[in-house]
XYZ file of N, CA, C and O in Angstrom:
852
model
N 46.211 -119.917 141.606
C 45.176 -120.731 142.247
C 45.649 -122.183 142.310
O 46.026 -122.758 141.294
N 45.635 -122.744 143.495
C 46.082 -124.121 143.666
C 44.937 -125.121 143.488
O 45.108 -126.204 142.955
N 43.743 -124.721 143.948
C 42.605 -125.632 143.870
C 41.315 -124.839 143.671
O 41.108 -123.811 144.317
N 40.472 -125.321 142.773
C 39.184 -124.680 142.500
C 38.100 -125.737 142.591
O 38.164 -126.769 141.913
N 37.111 -125.486 143.439
C 36.063 -126.470 143.706
C 34.696 -125.862 143.452
O 34.410 -124.752 143.909
N 33.856 -126.591 142.712
C 32.472 -126.192 142.491
C 31.555 -127.241 143.120
O 31.879 -128.437 143.127
N 30.417 -126.792 143.614
C 29.484 -127.734 144.213
C 28.136 -127.095 144.456
O 27.938 -125.901 144.237
N 27.198 -127.912 144.897
C 25.875 -127.395 145.267
C 25.278 -128.341 146.308
O 25.679 -129.502 146.444
N 24.310 -127.808 147.006
C 23.614 -128.576 148.043
C 22.134 -128.249 147.993
O 21.752 -127.078 147.842
N 21.305 -129.275 148.121
C 19.861 -129.097 148.132
C 19.307 -129.720 149.399
O 19.621 -130.867 149.745
N 18.493 -128.960 150.119
C 17.851 -129.439 151.348
C 16.346 -129.198 151.258
O 15.902 -128.145 150.786
N 15.597 -130.147 151.732
C 14.136 -130.031 151.781
C 13.641 -130.713 153.049
O 13.990 -131.875 153.305
N 12.879 -129.970 153.843
C 12.360 -130.496 155.103
C 10.847 -130.346 155.113
O 10.320 -129.242 154.909
N 10.156 -131.442 155.337
C 8.693 -131.456 155.460
C 8.315 -131.936 156.853
O 9.055 -132.687 157.487
N 7.134 -131.515 157.311
C 6.652 -131.998 158.606
C 5.954 -133.335 158.433
O 5.905 -133.906 157.333
N 5.393 -133.848 159.511
C 4.756 -135.174 159.466
C 3.528 -135.205 158.565
O 3.125 -136.260 158.101
N 2.966 -134.039 158.291
C 1.796 -133.975 157.403
C 2.187 -133.802 155.941
O 1.305 -133.677 155.078
N 3.477 -133.782 155.668
C 3.943 -133.614 154.297
C 3.954 -132.181 153.823
O 4.124 -131.928 152.631
N 3.801 -131.221 154.744
C 3.820 -129.798 154.382
C 5.257 -129.304 154.402
O 6.010 -129.548 155.357
N 5.637 -128.602 153.357
C 6.999 -128.097 153.239
C 7.260 -127.019 154.295
O 6.495 -126.061 154.419
N 8.350 -127.196 155.065
C 8.744 -126.213 156.069
C 9.909 -125.351 155.598
O 9.854 -124.127 155.673
N 10.978 -125.977 155.125
C 12.117 -125.241 154.603
C 12.657 -125.951 153.365
O 12.560 -127.175 153.239
N 13.234 -125.155 152.477
C 13.848 -125.693 151.277
C 14.932 -124.721 150.823
O 14.750 -123.505 150.890
N 16.056 -125.259 150.407
C 17.136 -124.386 149.950
C 17.972 -125.088 148.890
O 18.189 -126.300 148.944
N 18.421 -124.288 147.933
C 19.341 -124.736 146.890
C 20.533 -123.804 146.933
O 20.388 -122.585 146.807
N 21.754 -124.370 147.128
C 22.929 -123.546 147.360
C 24.090 -123.972 146.455
O 24.853 -124.867 146.807
N 24.230 -123.354 145.299
C 25.430 -123.566 144.493
C 26.538 -122.618 144.943
O 26.278 -121.548 145.501
N 27.785 -123.016 144.691
C 28.890 -122.154 145.071
C 30.210 -122.700 144.587
O 30.282 -123.776 143.988
N 31.254 -121.927 144.836
C 32.588 -122.380 144.482
C 33.580 -121.869 145.516
O 33.333 -120.903 146.253
N 34.729 -122.524 145.581
C 35.781 -122.167 146.519
C 37.123 -122.239 145.810
O 37.400 -123.198 145.086
N 37.949 -121.221 146.003
C 39.288 -121.164 145.407
C 40.318 -121.096 146.518
O 40.225 -120.248 147.413
N 41.281 -121.998 146.477
C 42.394 -122.021 147.439
C 43.654 -121.611 146.688
O 43.990 -122.191 145.656
N 44.352 -120.619 147.224
C 45.532 -120.085 146.549
C 46.808 -120.747 147.074
O 46.801 -121.442 148.099
N 47.894 -120.510 146.379
C 49.172 -121.096 146.768
C 49.607 -120.634 148.160
O 50.354 -121.320 148.848
N 49.153 -119.480 148.583
C 49.513 -118.929 149.893
C 48.666 -119.483 151.033
O 48.804 -119.043 152.169
N 47.743 -120.421 150.733
C 46.788 -120.984 151.686
C 45.664 -120.011 152.026
O 44.832 -120.303 152.884
N 45.614 -118.846 151.388
C 44.426 -118.006 151.475
C 43.328 -118.660 150.656
O 43.604 -119.426 149.719
N 42.062 -118.374 150.992
C 40.978 -118.959 150.206
C 39.803 -117.988 150.092
O 39.606 -117.100 150.917
N 39.062 -118.174 149.016
C 37.901 -117.348 148.688
C 36.731 -118.261 148.357
O 36.890 -119.236 147.616
N 35.557 -117.947 148.909
C 34.379 -118.767 148.665
C 33.181 -117.876 148.403
O 32.995 -116.849 149.065
N 32.364 -118.229 147.432
C 31.096 -117.557 147.187
C 29.989 -118.612 147.177
O 30.180 -119.736 146.695
N 28.847 -118.230 147.711
C 27.725 -119.156 147.839
C 26.434 -118.392 147.598
O 26.225 -117.315 148.163
N 25.572 -118.947 146.763
C 24.250 -118.356 146.513
C 23.199 -119.281 147.121
O 23.244 -120.500 146.920
N 22.281 -118.693 147.869
C 21.231 -119.491 148.515
C 19.868 -119.027 148.045
O 19.502 -117.867 148.207
N 19.141 -119.955 147.435
C 17.752 -119.727 147.037
C 16.904 -120.580 147.961
O 16.856 -121.808 147.834
N 16.244 -119.925 148.912
C 15.570 -120.687 149.960
C 14.118 -120.310 150.148
O 13.664 -119.220 149.804
N 13.393 -121.265 150.725
C 11.994 -121.080 151.122
C 11.888 -121.421 152.597
O 12.487 -122.396 153.071
N 11.117 -120.623 153.324
C 10.896 -120.898 154.740
C 9.449 -120.595 155.103
O 8.958 -119.488 154.857
N 8.799 -121.590 155.666
C 7.450 -121.399 156.174
C 7.501 -121.056 157.659
O 8.049 -121.807 158.456
N 6.943 -119.916 158.025
C 6.951 -119.462 159.414
C 5.556 -119.664 159.997
O 4.621 -118.931 159.658
N 5.376 -120.679 160.854
C 4.028 -120.944 161.383
C 3.565 -119.927 162.417
O 2.360 -119.720 162.593
N 4.509 -119.300 163.125
C 4.146 -118.344 164.164
C 5.064 -117.120 164.055
O 6.241 -117.243 163.737
N 4.507 -115.965 164.341
C 5.296 -114.737 164.309
C 6.397 -114.796 165.366
O 6.227 -115.396 166.433
N 7.544 -114.184 165.055
C 8.637 -114.149 166.024
C 9.372 -112.824 165.906
O 9.317 -112.148 164.879
N 10.061 -112.476 166.970
C 10.765 -111.194 167.047
C 12.239 -111.408 166.725
O 12.898 -112.268 167.300
N 12.787 -110.595 165.804
C 14.203 -110.697 165.468
C 15.010 -109.550 166.063
O 16.241 -109.604 166.085
N 14.325 -108.516 166.545
C 14.964 -107.372 167.184
C 13.888 -106.640 167.985
O 12.688 -106.849 167.744
N 14.264 -105.830 168.957
C 13.265 -105.093 169.719
C 12.330 -104.298 168.821
O 12.749 -103.437 168.061
N 11.041 -104.623 168.869
C 10.038 -103.924 168.085
C 9.931 -104.348 166.645
O 9.136 -103.772 165.897
N 10.709 -105.348 166.211
C 10.684 -105.820 164.819
C 10.237 -107.280 164.822
O 10.935 -108.148 165.339
N 9.070 -107.525 164.229
C 8.454 -108.852 164.261
C 8.289 -109.377 162.839
O 7.899 -108.636 161.933
N 8.599 -110.655 162.661
C 8.362 -111.344 161.394
C 7.023 -112.070 161.499
O 6.869 -112.965 162.319
N 5.999 -111.688 160.705
C 4.693 -112.345 160.788
C 4.752 -113.775 160.259
O 5.657 -114.159 159.508
N 3.772 -114.560 160.640
C 3.646 -115.909 160.092
C 3.365 -115.822 158.599
O 2.697 -114.899 158.122
N 3.888 -116.791 157.848
C 3.685 -116.787 156.405
C 4.771 -117.567 155.702
O 5.617 -118.211 156.336
N 4.735 -117.537 154.385
C 5.735 -118.211 153.557
C 6.667 -117.167 152.952
O 6.217 -116.145 152.418
N 7.971 -117.449 153.010
C 8.960 -116.478 152.569
C 9.999 -117.137 151.660
O 10.398 -118.287 151.884
N 10.407 -116.393 150.639
C 11.509 -116.797 149.786
C 12.679 -115.848 150.039
O 12.555 -114.642 149.853
N 13.783 -116.414 150.478
C 14.975 -115.631 150.787
C 16.091 -116.015 149.814
O 16.479 -117.183 149.733
N 16.585 -115.049 149.085
C 17.683 -115.273 148.139
C 18.858 -114.393 148.562
O 18.740 -113.167 148.571
N 19.975 -115.044 148.897
C 21.114 -114.314 149.441
C 22.419 -114.788 148.833
O 22.577 -115.961 148.483
N 23.354 -113.867 148.724
C 24.699 -114.151 148.253
C 25.668 -114.003 149.418
O 25.634 -113.005 150.142
N 26.530 -114.991 149.595
C 27.553 -114.964 150.640
C 28.929 -115.018 149.987
O 29.173 -115.853 149.106
N 29.806 -114.134 150.414
C 31.189 -114.120 149.930
C 32.113 -114.109 151.136
O 31.929 -113.315 152.065
N 33.108 -115.001 151.116
C 34.024 -115.149 152.244
C 35.459 -115.138 151.732
O 35.786 -115.849 150.776
N 36.301 -114.340 152.366
C 37.743 -114.389 152.119
C 38.448 -114.584 153.449
O 38.130 -113.918 154.435
N 39.383 -115.510 153.466
C 40.152 -115.755 154.688
C 41.612 -115.971 154.322
O 41.936 -116.803 153.471
N 42.476 -115.206 154.962
C 43.904 -115.376 154.728
C 44.426 -116.529 155.578
O 43.713 -117.067 156.432
N 45.656 -116.907 155.349
C 46.272 -118.017 156.069
C 46.521 -117.606 157.519
O 47.353 -116.747 157.795
N 45.783 -118.203 158.459
C 45.915 -117.848 159.864
C 47.207 -118.362 160.476
O 47.480 -118.101 161.651
N 48.003 -119.107 159.734
C 49.308 -119.534 160.236
C 50.312 -118.390 160.227
O 51.355 -118.470 160.880
N 50.000 -117.301 159.506
C 50.875 -116.137 159.491
C 50.755 -115.350 160.795
O 49.840 -115.567 161.592
N 51.663 -114.415 160.971
C 51.611 -113.583 162.171
C 50.351 -112.718 162.198
O 49.800 -112.434 163.265
N 49.870 -112.311 161.015
C 48.640 -111.535 160.921
C 47.701 -112.203 159.924
O 48.079 -112.430 158.771
N 46.506 -112.530 160.383
C 45.507 -113.145 159.525
C 44.225 -112.336 159.532
O 43.856 -111.735 160.545
N 43.536 -112.306 158.398
C 42.308 -111.514 158.259
C 41.231 -112.356 157.595
O 41.513 -113.115 156.659
N 40.007 -112.212 158.076
C 38.858 -112.871 157.468
C 37.728 -111.880 157.259
O 37.463 -111.032 158.121
N 37.066 -111.958 156.100
C 35.958 -111.053 155.776
C 34.803 -111.873 155.222
O 35.007 -112.701 154.320
N 33.599 -111.646 155.742
C 32.404 -112.334 155.265
C 31.310 -111.304 154.986
O 31.022 -110.444 155.829
N 30.700 -111.408 153.807
C 29.580 -110.529 153.444
C 28.376 -111.382 153.065
O 28.503 -112.371 152.336
N 27.214 -110.992 153.573
C 25.950 -111.648 153.231
C 24.963 -110.561 152.842
O 24.761 -109.592 153.582
N 24.332 -110.711 151.677
C 23.361 -109.724 151.237
C 22.293 -110.339 150.363
O 22.556 -111.304 149.639
N 21.072 -109.789 150.459
C 19.986 -110.290 149.641
C 18.638 -110.089 150.299
O 18.481 -109.282 151.222
N 17.648 -110.838 149.816
C 16.292 -110.716 150.353
C 16.184 -111.455 151.673
O 16.865 -112.454 151.913
N 15.299 -110.947 152.544
C 15.203 -111.464 153.905
C 13.802 -111.197 154.431
O 13.467 -110.067 154.773
N 12.957 -112.225 154.450
C 11.576 -112.117 154.956
C 10.838 -110.917 154.349
O 10.339 -110.034 155.059
N 10.779 -110.889 153.022
C 10.125 -109.826 152.250
C 10.816 -108.478 152.400
O 10.251 -107.434 152.053
N 12.043 -108.486 152.893
C 12.835 -107.268 153.007
C 14.243 -107.530 152.517
O 14.455 -108.349 151.623
N 15.192 -106.849 153.112
C 16.593 -106.975 152.701
C 17.486 -107.082 153.924
O 17.167 -106.555 155.000
N 18.641 -107.730 153.717
C 19.662 -107.818 154.757
C 21.030 -107.609 154.123
O 21.295 -108.072 153.014
N 21.865 -106.871 154.833
C 23.267 -106.705 154.457
C 24.089 -106.887 155.730
O 23.863 -106.182 156.728
N 25.013 -107.833 155.703
C 25.802 -108.152 156.883
C 27.275 -108.235 156.499
O 27.634 -108.862 155.495
N 28.123 -107.619 157.306
C 29.565 -107.637 157.081
C 30.255 -108.048 158.372
O 30.027 -107.453 159.429
N 31.111 -109.066 158.270
C 31.833 -109.595 159.426
C 33.324 -109.571 159.103
O 33.757 -110.176 158.121
N 34.096 -108.850 159.915
C 35.541 -108.739 159.722
C 36.235 -109.164 161.006
O 35.882 -108.697 162.097
N 37.210 -110.059 160.887
C 37.984 -110.461 162.050
C 39.468 -110.483 161.705
O 39.854 -110.634 160.542
N 40.296 -110.337 162.737
C 41.738 -110.283 162.560
C 42.404 -111.061 163.682
O 41.999 -110.959 164.848
N 43.414 -111.845 163.340
C 44.192 -112.605 164.300
C 45.632 -112.116 164.247
O 46.269 -112.152 163.188
N 46.148 -111.663 165.374
C 47.516 -111.164 165.474
C 48.296 -112.054 166.430
O 47.833 -112.347 167.538
N 49.492 -112.473 165.998
C 50.354 -113.324 166.811
C 51.705 -112.639 166.994
O 52.680 -112.957 166.308
N 51.782 -111.678 167.925
C 53.062 -110.981 168.138
C 54.147 -111.904 168.675
O 55.331 -111.670 168.445
N 53.728 -112.942 169.417
C 54.649 -113.953 169.932
C 54.056 -115.325 169.653
O 52.829 -115.473 169.577
N 54.891 -116.348 169.525
C 54.332 -117.686 169.268
C 53.355 -118.143 170.338
O 52.409 -118.876 170.049
N 53.538 -117.674 171.573
C 52.673 -118.111 172.666
C 51.566 -117.114 173.017
O 50.806 -117.339 173.944
N 51.481 -116.020 172.262
C 50.491 -114.981 172.563
C 49.715 -114.635 171.301
O 50.303 -114.191 170.307
N 48.386 -114.849 171.337
C 47.518 -114.594 170.193
C 46.411 -113.623 170.595
O 45.816 -113.752 171.673
N 46.124 -112.672 169.723
C 45.034 -111.719 169.939
C 44.083 -111.787 168.748
O 44.521 -111.723 167.593
N 42.795 -111.922 169.034
C 41.770 -111.981 167.995
C 40.753 -110.874 168.243
O 40.268 -110.711 169.365
N 40.442 -110.111 167.216
C 39.431 -109.070 167.326
C 38.517 -109.133 166.104
O 38.932 -109.583 165.034
N 37.279 -108.710 166.285
C 36.344 -108.776 165.172
C 35.142 -107.882 165.393
O 34.838 -107.473 166.518
N 34.463 -107.567 164.298
C 33.246 -106.763 164.358
C 32.276 -107.279 163.303
O 32.682 -107.644 162.196
N 31.009 -107.354 163.665
C 29.953 -107.748 162.736
C 28.924 -106.630 162.661
O 28.400 -106.184 163.683
N 28.641 -106.177 161.438
C 27.679 -105.102 161.203
C 26.490 -105.663 160.435
O 26.670 -106.309 159.403
N 25.286 -105.409 160.921
C 24.067 -105.903 160.290
C 23.132 -104.735 160.007
O 22.907 -103.882 160.873
N 22.571 -104.726 158.795
C 21.582 -103.721 158.392
C 20.387 -104.481 157.826
O 20.479 -105.092 156.766
N 19.273 -104.476 158.553
C 18.092 -105.266 158.200
C 16.905 -104.338 158.004
O 16.636 -103.459 158.833
N 16.192 -104.546 156.902
C 14.998 -103.754 156.594
C 13.906 -104.703 156.140
O 14.004 -105.318 155.076
N 12.872 -104.882 156.960
C 11.750 -105.766 156.659
C 10.456 -104.978 156.831
O 10.463 -103.882 157.407
N 9.323 -105.510 156.315
C 8.059 -104.761 156.439
C 7.698 -104.409 157.876
O 7.062 -103.380 158.126
N 8.121 -105.237 158.830
C 7.784 -104.973 160.233
C 8.678 -103.958 160.903
O 8.455 -103.609 162.069
N 9.688 -103.452 160.216
C 10.594 -102.470 160.797
C 12.005 -102.660 160.274
O 12.275 -103.529 159.448
N 12.912 -101.873 160.761
C 14.312 -101.962 160.349
C 15.197 -101.711 161.559
O 14.782 -101.066 162.531
N 16.426 -102.202 161.468
C 17.377 -101.968 162.550
C 18.792 -102.161 162.026
O 19.021 -102.839 161.025
N 19.718 -101.537 162.714
C 21.140 -101.708 162.468
C 21.781 -102.149 163.779
O 21.412 -101.646 164.854
N 22.702 -103.057 163.697
C 23.359 -103.540 164.905
C 24.808 -103.855 164.615
O 25.198 -104.067 163.468
N 25.594 -103.880 165.667
C 26.988 -104.295 165.545
C 27.400 -105.073 166.783
O 26.924 -104.827 167.890
N 28.266 -106.041 166.557
C 28.810 -106.878 167.621
C 30.321 -106.820 167.534
O 30.899 -107.047 166.466
N 30.967 -106.492 168.640
C 32.425 -106.463 168.676
C 32.938 -107.567 169.596
O 32.279 -107.934 170.582
N 34.106 -108.082 169.265
C 34.694 -109.169 170.022
C 36.193 -108.944 170.161
O 36.860 -108.502 169.220
N 36.729 -109.212 171.337
C 38.162 -109.143 171.576
C 38.561 -110.335 172.427
O 37.946 -110.599 173.462
N 39.576 -111.039 171.976
C 40.003 -112.250 172.663
C 41.529 -112.311 172.687
O 42.191 -112.008 171.693
N 42.088 -112.690 173.827
C 43.529 -112.842 173.968
C 43.821 -114.186 174.620
O 43.152 -114.576 175.586
N 44.808 -114.886 174.085
C 45.187 -116.198 174.608
C 46.693 -116.238 174.808
O 47.458 -115.750 173.970
N 47.095 -116.832 175.942
C 48.520 -116.979 176.232
C 48.796 -118.441 176.584
O 48.089 -119.033 177.402
N 49.830 -118.983 175.953
C 50.192 -120.378 176.149
C 51.481 -120.419 176.979
O 52.585 -120.219 176.458
N 51.325 -120.652 178.294
C 52.498 -120.745 179.159
C 53.343 -121.968 178.793
O 54.570 -121.916 178.832
N 52.655 -123.039 178.463
C 53.295 -124.285 178.062
C 52.241 -125.115 177.348
O 51.052 -124.763 177.352
N 52.612 -126.236 176.727
C 51.581 -127.078 176.092
C 50.512 -127.576 177.064
O 49.401 -127.896 176.644
N 50.821 -127.585 178.355
C 49.875 -128.104 179.338
C 49.162 -127.017 180.122
O 48.220 -127.306 180.865
N 49.571 -125.745 179.981
C 48.949 -124.657 180.727
C 48.652 -123.496 179.783
O 49.568 -122.865 179.240
N 47.358 -123.223 179.590
C 46.931 -122.156 178.686
C 45.850 -121.320 179.357
O 45.127 -121.794 180.248
N 45.723 -120.073 178.923
C 44.699 -119.192 179.451
C 44.119 -118.349 178.317
O 44.790 -118.101 177.314
N 42.872 -117.923 178.487
C 42.191 -117.122 177.473
C 41.241 -116.142 178.134
O 40.537 -116.498 179.090
N 41.216 -114.918 177.627
C 40.266 -113.898 178.068
C 39.492 -113.433 176.846
O 40.082 -113.139 175.805
N 38.160 -113.373 176.953
C 37.326 -112.976 175.812
C 36.245 -112.020 176.277
O 35.669 -112.186 177.364
N 35.972 -111.004 175.448
C 34.887 -110.062 175.703
C 34.062 -109.897 174.432
O 34.577 -110.035 173.319
N 32.776 -109.595 174.607
C 31.888 -109.356 173.469
C 30.823 -108.345 173.864
O 30.292 -108.385 174.975
N 30.528 -107.438 172.940
C 29.490 -106.427 173.173
C 28.538 -106.404 171.989
O 28.968 -106.400 170.825
N 27.233 -106.399 172.282
C 26.197 -106.335 171.259
C 25.418 -105.035 171.415
O 24.886 -104.754 172.501
N 25.351 -104.247 170.344
C 24.651 -102.968 170.421
C 23.136 -103.133 170.398
O 22.407 -102.257 170.855
N 22.645 -104.266 169.865
C 21.203 -104.443 169.721
C 20.517 -104.511 171.075
O 19.473 -103.883 171.293
N 21.090 -105.277 171.986
C 20.529 -105.399 173.335
C 21.430 -104.753 174.384
O 21.137 -104.839 175.571
N 22.524 -104.145 173.942
C 23.500 -103.521 174.836
C 23.981 -104.491 175.899
O 24.031 -104.182 177.088
N 24.353 -105.678 175.449
C 24.857 -106.725 176.317
C 26.377 -106.776 176.249
O 26.971 -106.662 175.172
N 26.994 -106.996 177.402
C 28.443 -107.167 177.489
C 28.726 -108.498 178.163
O 28.166 -108.812 179.222
N 29.602 -109.294 177.550
C 29.946 -110.615 178.078
C 31.447 -110.686 178.287
O 32.232 -110.306 177.414
N 31.846 -111.187 179.458
C 33.261 -111.383 179.789
C 33.474 -112.842 180.159
O 32.674 -113.431 180.901
N 34.571 -113.420 179.645
C 34.871 -114.825 179.933
C 36.372 -114.985 180.150
O 37.178 -114.480 179.371
N 36.719 -115.684 181.225
C 38.113 -116.032 181.508
C 38.198 -117.543 181.658
O 37.355 -118.167 182.325
N 39.224 -118.126 181.045
C 39.361 -119.579 181.090
C 40.825 -119.959 181.297
O 41.715 -119.449 180.609
N 41.058 -120.837 182.253
C 42.391 -121.380 182.517
C 42.316 -122.899 182.396
O 41.478 -123.532 183.040
N 43.206 -123.465 181.582
C 43.218 -124.909 181.376
C 44.585 -125.463 181.759
O 45.615 -124.951 181.308
N 44.561 -126.511 182.585
C 45.807 -127.133 183.052
C 45.705 -128.641 182.857
O 44.857 -129.294 183.458
N 46.557 -129.185 182.029
C 46.648 -130.631 181.855
C 47.705 -131.109 182.846
O 48.915 -131.015 182.589
N 47.258 -131.576 184.026
C 48.203 -131.894 185.089
C 48.829 -133.277 184.940
O 49.842 -133.579 185.573
N 48.209 -134.108 184.113
C 48.786 -135.396 183.759
C 48.162 -135.818 182.438
O 47.017 -135.423 182.150
N 48.861 -136.552 181.595
C 48.278 -136.937 180.304
C 46.910 -137.592 180.450
O 46.739 -138.557 181.203
N 45.927 -137.037 179.749
C 44.556 -137.555 179.814
C 43.707 -136.964 180.916
O 42.503 -137.213 180.979
N 44.292 -136.138 181.790
C 43.550 -135.523 182.893
C 43.802 -134.019 182.884
O 44.940 -133.573 182.667
N 42.763 -133.261 183.138
C 42.893 -131.803 183.060
C 41.950 -131.108 184.018
O 40.959 -131.689 184.493
N 42.249 -129.838 184.275
C 41.425 -129.007 185.149
C 41.104 -127.708 184.424
O 41.973 -127.116 183.771
N 39.849 -127.275 184.534
C 39.384 -126.024 183.931
C 38.904 -125.089 185.040
O 38.133 -125.481 185.916
N 39.343 -123.848 184.977
C 38.813 -122.795 185.832
C 38.212 -121.736 184.920
O 38.918 -121.139 184.097
N 36.899 -121.507 185.058
C 36.169 -120.625 184.146
C 35.403 -119.579 184.955
O 34.731 -119.924 185.943
N 35.506 -118.327 184.521
C 34.718 -117.246 185.105
C 33.924 -116.565 183.992
O 34.487 -116.144 182.982
N 32.610 -116.461 184.177
C 31.720 -115.815 183.205
C 30.952 -114.689 183.876
O 30.492 -114.837 185.024
N 30.783 -113.592 183.139
C 29.967 -112.486 183.637
C 29.271 -111.807 182.472
O 29.875 -111.579 181.419
N 27.986 -111.521 182.656
C 27.214 -110.832 181.638
C 26.506 -109.631 182.225
O 25.918 -109.705 183.312
N 26.557 -108.504 181.503
C 25.914 -107.279 181.973
C 25.117 -106.651 180.834
O 25.454 -106.813 179.668
N 24.071 -105.929 181.195
C 23.241 -105.204 180.230
C 23.280 -103.727 180.575
O 23.043 -103.327 181.724
N 23.550 -102.901 179.540
C 23.699 -101.466 179.754
C 22.533 -100.661 179.191
O 22.549 -99.442 179.236
N 21.524 -101.336 178.642
C 20.400 -100.625 178.056
C 19.334 -100.237 179.047
O 18.243 -99.807 178.665
N 19.604 -100.370 180.341
C 18.638 -100.030 181.374
C 19.063 -98.739 182.059
O 20.125 -98.178 181.788
N 18.214 -98.264 182.977
C 18.520 -97.019 183.683
C 19.839 -97.130 184.429
O 20.658 -96.216 184.435
N 20.052 -98.308 185.058
C 21.312 -98.584 185.725
C 21.857 -99.885 185.153
O 21.104 -100.852 184.974
N 23.158 -99.928 184.841
C 23.734 -101.178 184.321
C 23.419 -102.342 185.266
O 23.606 -102.242 186.473
N 22.924 -103.428 184.708
C 22.476 -104.545 185.525
C 23.337 -105.768 185.256
O 23.797 -106.012 184.139
N 23.548 -106.533 186.304
C 24.273 -107.789 186.204
C 23.285 -108.880 185.829
O 22.327 -109.140 186.568
N 23.479 -109.528 184.677
C 22.569 -110.568 184.222
C 22.956 -111.935 184.763
O 22.102 -112.731 185.139
N 24.224 -112.237 184.756
C 24.664 -113.518 185.296
C 26.138 -113.430 185.647
O 26.886 -112.613 185.111
N 26.543 -114.292 186.574
C 27.940 -114.382 186.986
C 28.169 -115.798 187.488
O 27.370 -116.332 188.268
N 29.239 -116.416 187.029
C 29.490 -117.807 187.405
C 30.980 -118.065 187.488
O 31.764 -117.578 186.671
N 31.376 -118.832 188.492
C 32.737 -119.317 188.648
C 32.672 -120.841 188.650
O 32.000 -121.437 189.509
N 33.343 -121.462 187.701
C 33.218 -122.900 187.490
C 34.596 -123.548 187.574
O 35.550 -123.071 186.955
N 34.678 -124.617 188.346
C 35.893 -125.431 188.413
C 35.528 -126.840 187.955
O 34.645 -127.479 188.519
N 36.200 -127.294 186.924
C 35.907 -128.610 186.366
C 37.196 -129.425 186.321
O 38.222 -128.962 185.815
N 37.128 -130.635 186.863
C 38.287 -131.516 186.875
C 37.920 -132.821 186.191
O 36.905 -133.453 186.523
N 38.717 -133.215 185.231
C 38.535 -134.481 184.521
C 39.771 -135.318 184.779
O 40.886 -134.953 184.392
N 39.582 -136.440 185.465
C 40.718 -137.305 185.805
C 40.537 -138.667 185.147
O 39.464 -139.255 185.221
N 41.585 -139.109 184.522
C 41.577 -140.403 183.845
C 42.288 -141.418 184.716
O 43.483 -141.293 185.016
N 41.528 -142.397 185.198
C 42.104 -143.430 186.048
C 42.691 -144.545 185.179
O 42.040 -145.039 184.244
N 43.906 -144.942 185.489
C 44.569 -146.008 184.755
C 44.581 -147.270 185.605
O 45.011 -147.257 186.753
N 44.076 -148.335 185.043
C 44.029 -149.604 185.773
C 45.025 -150.596 185.163
O 45.327 -150.542 183.994
């Protein structure tokens, strides 16, 4: 272990009437290893006042009321400067008078110095008095660096909760120092309907030019 850090954070938010809205106490520690990998654990003891009911998933509603949420977070991340890097995050504990367990795993692969691939999956298991649900989100991203001034990236994401699929393409060109051009294409689709529907589609060209006087 190269470095070991302990700390805590306390937050308290009140409205204009002096009524407590949120409060949290978060002690934790972080260990950095000689390999530049690091491990962090964090405990959160929190209070949240919910003035109005809200929906967190289809058919699952959190009623208005006061809630105490106590959760443990553990994070491990390897050195992303290596050809293969891995990150893992776990969150578990009480959640609006119920329970939550969440696991997030991502991986970065660099087969070539100019070509990077990132993939990840997040799994959530939530059980509250208003209902329960399980969901997962997958992500895949690839980036290629033609040169320091010309880069491109393609990213996709799928959410099982709403059956949404998102596609993004981005091209960045620094045509002169301080000036650049972006070409972006976005598309979103939903597959949870009788027929797959197009939610949005956009083609964006952005140019930033720095004038020298």
